[in-house]
C-alpha cells in the first residue's frame, strides 16, 4: 500500500484495529482502536515515528514496502501497541537508528531486547534535522508511562503526541468525521491510562498551548485538524472541579441493595444532583471509568457474600482507588444476611482515596423505616457537600 498523505512530506502508515474488543485485558473497545505510525520525508533523511501493535505488523509492512529507506525510527512510547513492531522494522532497515530518550532506551532493551548500539538518546528540547524539516522532541512523562514524549515538526506545525490526546476509535478516514465518537473514544482512553496523572498532564497542556499547531497526530484514533477540540476536552477532564454528579456503581443479589440504590438515587435527583448508576455485574468498565473523570461523589453499593463485600464491588473499589479521581466525597451502602466484615473492608478499600468517606449505611435484610432514614441522611449530607463545593445553589 502507498503511505497515505497527511500533509506535505508527512504520511500515515498505521493500522486501524476494527476487531479489537478489549484493551489491557480490561477496557472494552466498542469502536475498536488504531495504532498510528507516520513516515516523515525530509530532503536528506526519512524517519518513522512509532510502529504498530505486532498483531498489525502486516499492515505497517505493506506500507513500508513502498518506503525505500528509513534513517530514523523515533520511539515516543515503549508500550508494545506502538513499539511492538520495532524489531521487524529494524530487520527491514538494518541501518536505521532508533531515536528516543534514555528512559525509553532502557525499556526498549528490557521489553523488546533491542540492541543498545542501535539506539541514539536525545534530550528534552533537542532537535533532529531531516533536511528542510526538523523534529523537536518534547518530553511528556506519564501520558502513560514515564518515558513518553512528543515530537513537533515546526515547518508543518504538526505535533505527534503518542497516547496523549488519542482516542480508541477505528476509522477509514485519517481525520475526524464524527467529533462525538472521537470525544467518547478519547475520554475512554484518558480515563483509563492518564487520569491518575492529571496534575502532571496540566503542565503538558500548558507546554503545547505555546506551540503553533495545525495538526495533532496521536498514536490512537483520527488526526485532529482542530486542535482546540481535544485540548478543550482535556482541560475539562483534568480540571480540579468535579461536576454535580454522584457515580453509583452497584451490585445486588436478591434486591435489597438495589432497593437502597433506587431510594438514594431518587432522593439525590430530587435534590438536583445527577446520578449515574452502573450495575457492576453487567457494566462496561470503560464507561464506569469515564464516569470517574467527572463525578464529585462516588457511592459504592454492594451486598455481603460469604462474610465480606461482594468481590465484584471490591474490584471496582480497588480500581477507583488507583485511578485517584477528583471526587471529593465517597460513600458505601449495602445489605447483609446475618453478619460479616464488610465495614472493615470498606475502610480498607477507601483508605487511599482523597476525600471524605461518609458514614456507610449497612442494612440487615430488606431496608426498614430506620434504614430509609439513614439513606435520607446520607442524601442530605451529599447534597450539603455539593452545595459547599459550589455545585448546587
Ligand atoms: Fe497506546 Fe500506552 O500505549
Coordinates of C-alpha atoms and ligand atoms in Angstrom, one line a residue:
X1 CA 0.0 0.0 0.0
X2 CA 1.2 3.5 -0.6
X3 CA 1.6 5.6 2.5
X4 CA -1.4 7.9 3.0
X5 CA -0.6 11.6 2.8
X6 CA -1.4 13.6 6.0
X7 CA 0.2 16.8 4.8
X8 CA 3.3 17.7 2.7
X9 CA 6.1 15.2 3.5
X10 CA 4.1 13.5 6.3
X11 CA 2.4 10.2 5.7
X12 CA 0.2 7.8 7.7
X13 CA 1.4 4.2 7.8
X14 CA -0.6 3.0 10.8
X15 CA -3.4 0.4 11.3
X16 CA -7.0 0.6 12.4
X17 CA -7.9 -2.4 14.5
X18 CA -11.7 -2.8 13.9
X19 CA -12.0 -6.1 15.7
X20 CA -10.2 -5.4 19.0
X21 CA -12.7 -5.6 21.7
X22 CA -10.6 -5.2 24.9
X23 CA -7.6 -3.1 25.8
X24 CA -5.2 -4.1 28.6
X25 CA -7.4 -7.1 29.0
X26 CA -9.7 -4.7 30.9
X27 CA -11.3 -1.9 29.0
X28 CA -14.0 -2.7 26.3
X29 CA -13.4 -1.1 22.9
X30 CA -16.9 -0.7 21.4
X31 CA -15.4 1.2 18.4
X32 CA -12.1 -0.7 18.1
X33 CA -8.9 1.3 18.1
X34 CA -5.9 2.1 15.9
X35 CA -2.1 2.1 16.2
X36 CA -0.8 5.1 14.3
X37 CA 2.6 5.4 12.8
X38 CA 3.9 8.1 10.5
X39 CA 6.6 8.5 7.9
X40 CA 8.2 11.9 7.5
X41 CA 10.3 12.6 4.5
X42 CA 12.9 15.3 4.7
X43 CA 15.2 16.4 1.9
X44 CA 18.0 14.3 3.3
X45 CA 16.6 11.8 5.8
X46 CA 13.4 9.8 6.2
X47 CA 12.0 9.0 9.6
X48 CA 9.3 6.7 11.0
X49 CA 7.5 7.9 14.1
X50 CA 6.4 4.9 16.2
X51 CA 5.3 1.5 14.9
X52 CA 2.2 -0.6 15.4
X53 CA 1.0 -3.4 17.6
X54 CA 2.7 -6.6 16.4
X55 CA -0.8 -8.0 15.6
X56 CA -0.9 -5.4 12.8
X57 CA 2.7 -5.6 11.6
X58 CA 1.4 -6.9 8.2
X59 CA -0.3 -3.5 7.6
X60 CA 2.8 -1.5 8.5
X61 CA 4.9 -3.8 6.4
X62 CA 2.7 -3.3 3.4
X63 CA 3.2 0.5 3.7
X64 CA 6.9 0.2 4.3
X65 CA 7.4 -1.9 1.2
X66 CA 6.8 1.5 -0.6
X67 CA 9.4 3.4 1.5
X68 CA 12.8 2.8 0.2
X69 CA 14.9 4.0 3.2
X70 CA 14.2 4.7 6.8
X71 CA 17.1 6.6 8.5
X72 CA 15.5 7.2 11.9
X73 CA 12.8 5.4 13.9
X74 CA 11.5 7.7 16.6
X75 CA 10.1 5.8 19.6
X76 CA 7.8 8.1 21.6
X77 CA 6.5 5.4 23.9
X78 CA 7.7 1.9 24.5
X79 CA 4.4 0.2 25.2
X80 CA 4.0 -2.6 22.8
X81 CA 1.0 -1.3 20.9
X82 CA 3.4 1.3 19.5
X83 CA 6.9 -0.2 19.7
X84 CA 6.0 -3.9 19.3
X85 CA 6.8 -4.0 15.6
X86 CA 10.2 -2.2 16.1
X87 CA 12.3 -5.4 15.8
X88 CA 10.6 -6.2 12.5
X89 CA 11.2 -2.7 11.2
X90 CA 14.8 -2.9 12.2
X91 CA 15.1 -6.2 10.3
X92 CA 13.7 -4.4 7.2
X93 CA 16.0 -1.4 7.6
X94 CA 19.2 -2.6 9.4
X95 CA 20.9 0.7 9.0
X96 CA 18.1 2.7 10.7
X97 CA 18.9 4.4 14.1
X98 CA 16.4 4.2 16.9
X99 CA 15.9 7.7 18.3
X100 CA 14.5 8.1 21.8
X101 CA 15.1 9.3 25.4
X102 CA 17.2 7.5 28.0
X103 CA 14.2 6.1 29.9
X104 CA 12.8 4.7 26.7
X105 CA 16.2 3.2 25.8
X106 CA 16.2 1.2 29.0
X107 CA 12.7 0.0 28.4
X108 CA 13.4 -0.9 24.8
X109 CA 16.3 -3.1 25.9
X110 CA 14.3 -4.8 28.7
X111 CA 10.9 -5.1 26.9
X112 CA 12.0 -5.8 23.3
X113 CA 15.6 -6.8 23.6
X114 CA 16.6 -4.0 21.1
X115 CA 20.4 -3.9 20.8
X116 CA 21.8 -1.0 22.8
X117 CA 24.1 0.1 20.0
X118 CA 21.1 0.7 17.7
X119 CA 19.7 3.5 20.0
X120 CA 20.6 7.2 19.9
X121 CA 19.5 9.1 23.0
X122 CA 18.0 12.6 22.7
X123 CA 17.3 15.2 25.4
X124 CA 14.2 17.2 26.2
X125 CA 14.1 20.1 23.7
X126 CA 16.7 18.7 21.4
X127 CA 16.2 18.7 17.6
X128 CA 16.9 16.4 14.7
X129 CA 17.3 17.8 11.2
X130 CA 15.9 15.7 8.3
X131 CA 16.7 18.4 5.7
X132 CA 14.1 21.1 5.4
X133 CA 12.2 19.5 8.2
X134 CA 13.0 19.4 11.9
X135 CA 12.0 17.2 14.8
X136 CA 11.8 18.9 18.1
X137 CA 11.4 16.5 21.0
X138 CA 9.3 17.4 24.0
X139 CA 9.4 15.1 27.0
X140 CA 6.0 14.4 28.4
X141 CA 6.3 11.8 31.1
X142 CA 3.2 10.0 32.3
X143 CA 1.0 10.4 29.3
X144 CA 1.0 6.8 30.1
X145 CA 4.5 5.6 31.1
X146 CA 7.4 7.6 32.5
X147 CA 9.3 7.7 29.1
X148 CA 6.5 9.2 26.9
X149 CA 7.4 12.1 24.7
X150 CA 6.0 14.3 21.8
X151 CA 7.6 15.2 18.5
X152 CA 6.9 18.6 16.9
X153 CA 7.6 19.5 13.3
X154 CA 7.6 23.3 13.3
X155 CA 7.8 23.6 9.4
X156 CA 4.5 21.8 9.1
X157 CA 3.0 22.8 12.5
X158 CA 2.3 19.1 13.3
X159 CA 2.5 17.7 16.8
X160 CA 2.9 13.9 17.3
X161 CA 1.6 13.1 20.8
X162 CA 1.7 9.3 21.3
X163 CA -1.0 8.1 23.7
X164 CA -1.8 11.7 24.7
X165 CA -4.9 13.1 23.1
X166 CA -5.5 9.8 21.3
X167 CA -8.8 8.0 21.0
X168 CA -9.9 4.4 20.9
X169 CA -11.6 4.5 17.5
X170 CA -11.0 2.6 14.3
X171 CA -11.9 4.7 11.2
X172 CA -11.1 4.6 7.5
X173 CA -10.6 8.4 7.5
X174 CA -7.3 9.8 8.7
X175 CA -9.1 12.9 10.0
X176 CA -12.1 13.3 12.3
X177 CA -15.5 12.8 10.8
X178 CA -17.6 12.4 13.9
X179 CA -16.5 14.6 16.8
X180 CA -18.9 12.9 19.3
X181 CA -17.4 9.4 18.6
X182 CA -13.8 10.8 18.9
X183 CA -14.7 12.6 22.1
X184 CA -16.0 9.3 23.7
X185 CA -13.1 7.3 22.4
X186 CA -10.6 9.9 23.7
X187 CA -12.3 10.1 27.1
X188 CA -12.3 6.3 27.4
X189 CA -8.5 6.3 26.8
X190 CA -7.8 9.3 29.0
X191 CA -9.8 7.8 31.9
X192 CA -8.0 4.5 31.9
X193 CA -4.4 5.5 31.4
X194 CA -3.9 9.2 32.1
X195 CA -6.5 10.4 34.6
X196 CA -4.3 9.3 37.6
X197 CA -1.6 11.7 36.3
X198 CA -3.9 14.7 35.6
X199 CA -1.8 17.1 37.7
X200 CA 1.3 16.3 35.6
X201 CA -0.8 16.5 32.4
X202 CA -1.8 20.1 33.2
X203 CA 1.8 21.0 32.6
X204 CA 1.9 19.2 29.3
X205 CA -1.2 21.0 28.1
X206 CA 0.4 24.4 29.1
X207 CA 3.5 23.4 27.2
X208 CA 1.8 22.5 23.9
X209 CA -0.5 25.6 24.1
X210 CA 2.6 27.6 23.4
X211 CA 3.2 25.9 20.1
X212 CA 1.7 26.8 16.8
X213 CA -0.2 23.7 15.9
X214 CA -2.3 22.9 12.7
X215 CA -2.5 19.2 13.2
X216 CA -2.3 16.9 16.2
X217 CA -1.3 13.4 15.2
X218 CA -1.8 11.0 18.1
X219 CA -0.9 7.3 18.2
X220 CA -4.6 6.2 18.5
X221 CA -7.6 7.4 16.6
X222 CA -8.0 10.0 13.9
X223 CA -5.8 13.1 13.4
X224 CA -7.1 16.5 14.8
X225 CA -7.4 19.3 12.3
X226 CA -9.0 21.4 15.0
X227 CA -6.5 21.0 18.0
X228 CA -8.7 23.1 20.2
X229 CA -11.4 20.4 20.2
X230 CA -9.3 17.9 22.0
X231 CA -7.3 20.4 24.1
X232 CA -10.5 21.9 25.4
X233 CA -11.8 18.4 26.3
X234 CA -8.7 17.6 28.2
X235 CA -8.8 20.9 30.0
X236 CA -12.3 19.9 31.2
X237 CA -11.2 16.4 32.2
X238 CA -8.1 17.5 34.1
X239 CA -9.8 20.3 35.9
X240 CA -9.9 20.0 39.7
X241 CA -13.5 21.0 39.8
X242 CA -15.8 17.9 39.7
X243 CA -19.3 18.0 38.3
X244 CA -22.6 17.8 40.2
X245 CA -22.7 14.1 39.7
X246 CA -23.0 11.0 42.0
X247 CA -21.4 7.9 40.5
X248 CA -23.2 4.9 41.9
X249 CA -21.6 1.6 41.0
X250 CA -23.8 -1.1 42.5
X251 CA -24.4 -4.8 42.6
X252 CA -27.2 -6.8 44.2
X253 CA -28.0 -10.4 44.6
X254 CA -31.6 -10.6 46.0
X255 CA -32.7 -6.9 45.5
X256 CA -32.1 -5.3 49.0
X257 CA -29.0 -3.4 47.9
X258 CA -30.8 -2.4 44.7
X259 CA -33.7 -1.1 46.6
X260 CA -31.3 1.1 48.6
X261 CA -29.7 2.3 45.4
X262 CA -33.0 3.2 43.9
X263 CA -34.1 5.1 47.0
X264 CA -30.9 7.0 47.4
X265 CA -30.9 7.8 43.6
X266 CA -34.4 9.3 43.8
X267 CA -33.5 11.4 46.8
X268 CA -30.4 12.8 45.1
X269 CA -32.2 13.5 41.9
X270 CA -34.9 15.3 43.8
X271 CA -32.2 17.4 45.4
X272 CA -30.9 18.5 42.0
X273 CA -28.0 16.1 41.7
X274 CA -27.3 14.0 38.6
X275 CA -26.9 10.3 39.4
X276 CA -25.0 7.8 37.2
X277 CA -25.7 4.2 38.4
X278 CA -23.8 1.3 36.9
X279 CA -24.7 -2.3 37.5
X280 CA -21.3 -3.7 38.2
X281 CA -22.4 -7.2 37.1
X282 CA -23.0 -6.0 33.5
X283 CA -21.5 -2.6 33.2
X284 CA -18.9 -1.6 30.6
X285 CA -16.0 -1.0 33.0
X286 CA -14.7 1.6 30.5
X287 CA -17.9 3.7 30.8
X288 CA -17.7 3.4 34.6
X289 CA -14.1 4.5 34.4
X290 CA -15.1 7.5 32.2
X291 CA -17.7 8.5 34.8
X292 CA -14.9 8.7 37.5
X293 CA -13.5 11.6 35.5
X294 CA -16.3 13.9 36.4
X295 CA -18.2 12.8 39.5
X296 CA -18.0 14.8 42.7
X297 CA -19.2 11.9 44.7
X298 CA -18.8 8.1 44.4
X299 CA -21.1 5.8 46.4
X300 CA -20.4 2.1 46.1
X301 CA -23.3 -0.2 46.8
X302 CA -22.9 -3.9 47.4
X303 CA -24.2 -6.8 49.5
X304 CA -22.2 -9.1 51.7
X305 CA -21.4 -12.6 50.4
X306 CA -19.5 -15.2 52.4
X307 CA -19.0 -12.7 55.2
X308 CA -17.4 -10.0 53.1
X309 CA -18.2 -7.4 50.5
X310 CA -19.2 -8.8 47.1
X311 CA -15.9 -9.4 45.3
X312 CA -17.0 -7.6 42.1
X313 CA -17.6 -4.5 44.2
X314 CA -14.2 -4.9 45.8
X315 CA -12.7 -4.9 42.4
X316 CA -14.4 -1.7 41.5
X317 CA -13.4 0.0 44.8
X318 CA -9.8 -1.1 44.2
X319 CA -9.9 0.2 40.6
X320 CA -11.4 3.5 41.6
X321 CA -8.7 4.0 44.3
X322 CA -5.8 3.6 41.9
X323 CA -7.5 5.9 39.4
X324 CA -7.2 8.7 42.0
X325 CA -10.3 10.5 40.8
X326 CA -11.1 14.1 41.5
X327 CA -14.2 13.1 43.5
X328 CA -14.3 14.8 46.9
X329 CA -16.9 12.6 48.7
X330 CA -17.1 8.8 49.0
X331 CA -19.8 6.5 50.4
X332 CA -20.9 2.9 50.8
X333 CA -24.3 1.4 51.1
X334 CA -25.3 -2.3 51.2
X335 CA -27.1 -5.1 52.8
X336 CA -26.1 -8.3 54.5
X337 CA -27.8 -11.6 55.5
X338 CA -26.5 -12.3 59.0
X339 CA -23.1 -10.6 59.6
X340 CA -19.7 -10.2 58.1
X341 CA -16.7 -8.0 57.8
X342 CA -17.9 -5.7 55.0
X343 CA -17.4 -2.5 57.1
X344 CA -13.7 -3.3 57.7
X345 CA -13.3 -3.9 54.0
X346 CA -15.0 -0.6 53.2
X347 CA -12.5 1.2 55.4
X348 CA -9.5 -0.7 54.0
X349 CA -10.5 -0.2 50.3
X350 CA -11.3 3.5 50.7
X351 CA -8.2 4.3 52.9
X352 CA -6.3 5.6 49.9
X353 CA -8.9 7.9 48.3
X354 CA -8.5 11.6 48.7
X355 CA -11.9 12.8 50.0
X356 CA -14.4 12.5 52.8
X357 CA -15.7 9.0 53.5
X358 CA -19.3 9.4 54.7
X359 CA -20.8 7.0 57.3
X360 CA -21.6 3.8 55.5
X361 CA -25.2 2.6 55.5
X362 CA -25.3 -1.2 56.1
X363 CA -28.7 -2.9 56.3
X364 CA -29.6 -6.4 57.6
X365 CA -32.0 -7.9 55.0
X366 CA -34.6 -5.6 53.5
X367 CA -34.3 -1.9 54.5
X368 CA -36.6 -0.8 57.3
X369 CA -38.1 2.6 58.0
X370 CA -35.0 3.4 60.2
X371 CA -32.7 2.4 57.3
X372 CA -34.5 4.7 54.9
X373 CA -33.9 7.5 57.4
X374 CA -30.2 6.7 57.3
X375 CA -30.3 6.9 53.5
X376 CA -32.2 10.2 53.8
X377 CA -29.4 11.5 56.0
X378 CA -26.8 10.3 53.5
X379 CA -28.6 12.0 50.6
X380 CA -28.7 15.3 52.7
X381 CA -25.0 15.0 53.6
X382 CA -24.0 14.6 49.9
X383 CA -26.3 17.4 48.9
X384 CA -24.8 19.8 51.5
X385 CA -21.3 18.9 50.5
X386 CA -22.2 19.5 46.8
X387 CA -23.5 22.9 47.9
X388 CA -20.3 23.7 49.8
X389 CA -18.4 22.7 46.6
X390 CA -20.5 25.3 44.7
X391 CA -22.1 22.6 42.6
X392 CA -25.6 23.4 43.8
X393 CA -27.3 26.7 44.5
Ligands
LIG1 FE1 -1.2 3.2 23.4 FE2 0.4 3.4 26.4 O1 0.0 2.7 24.7

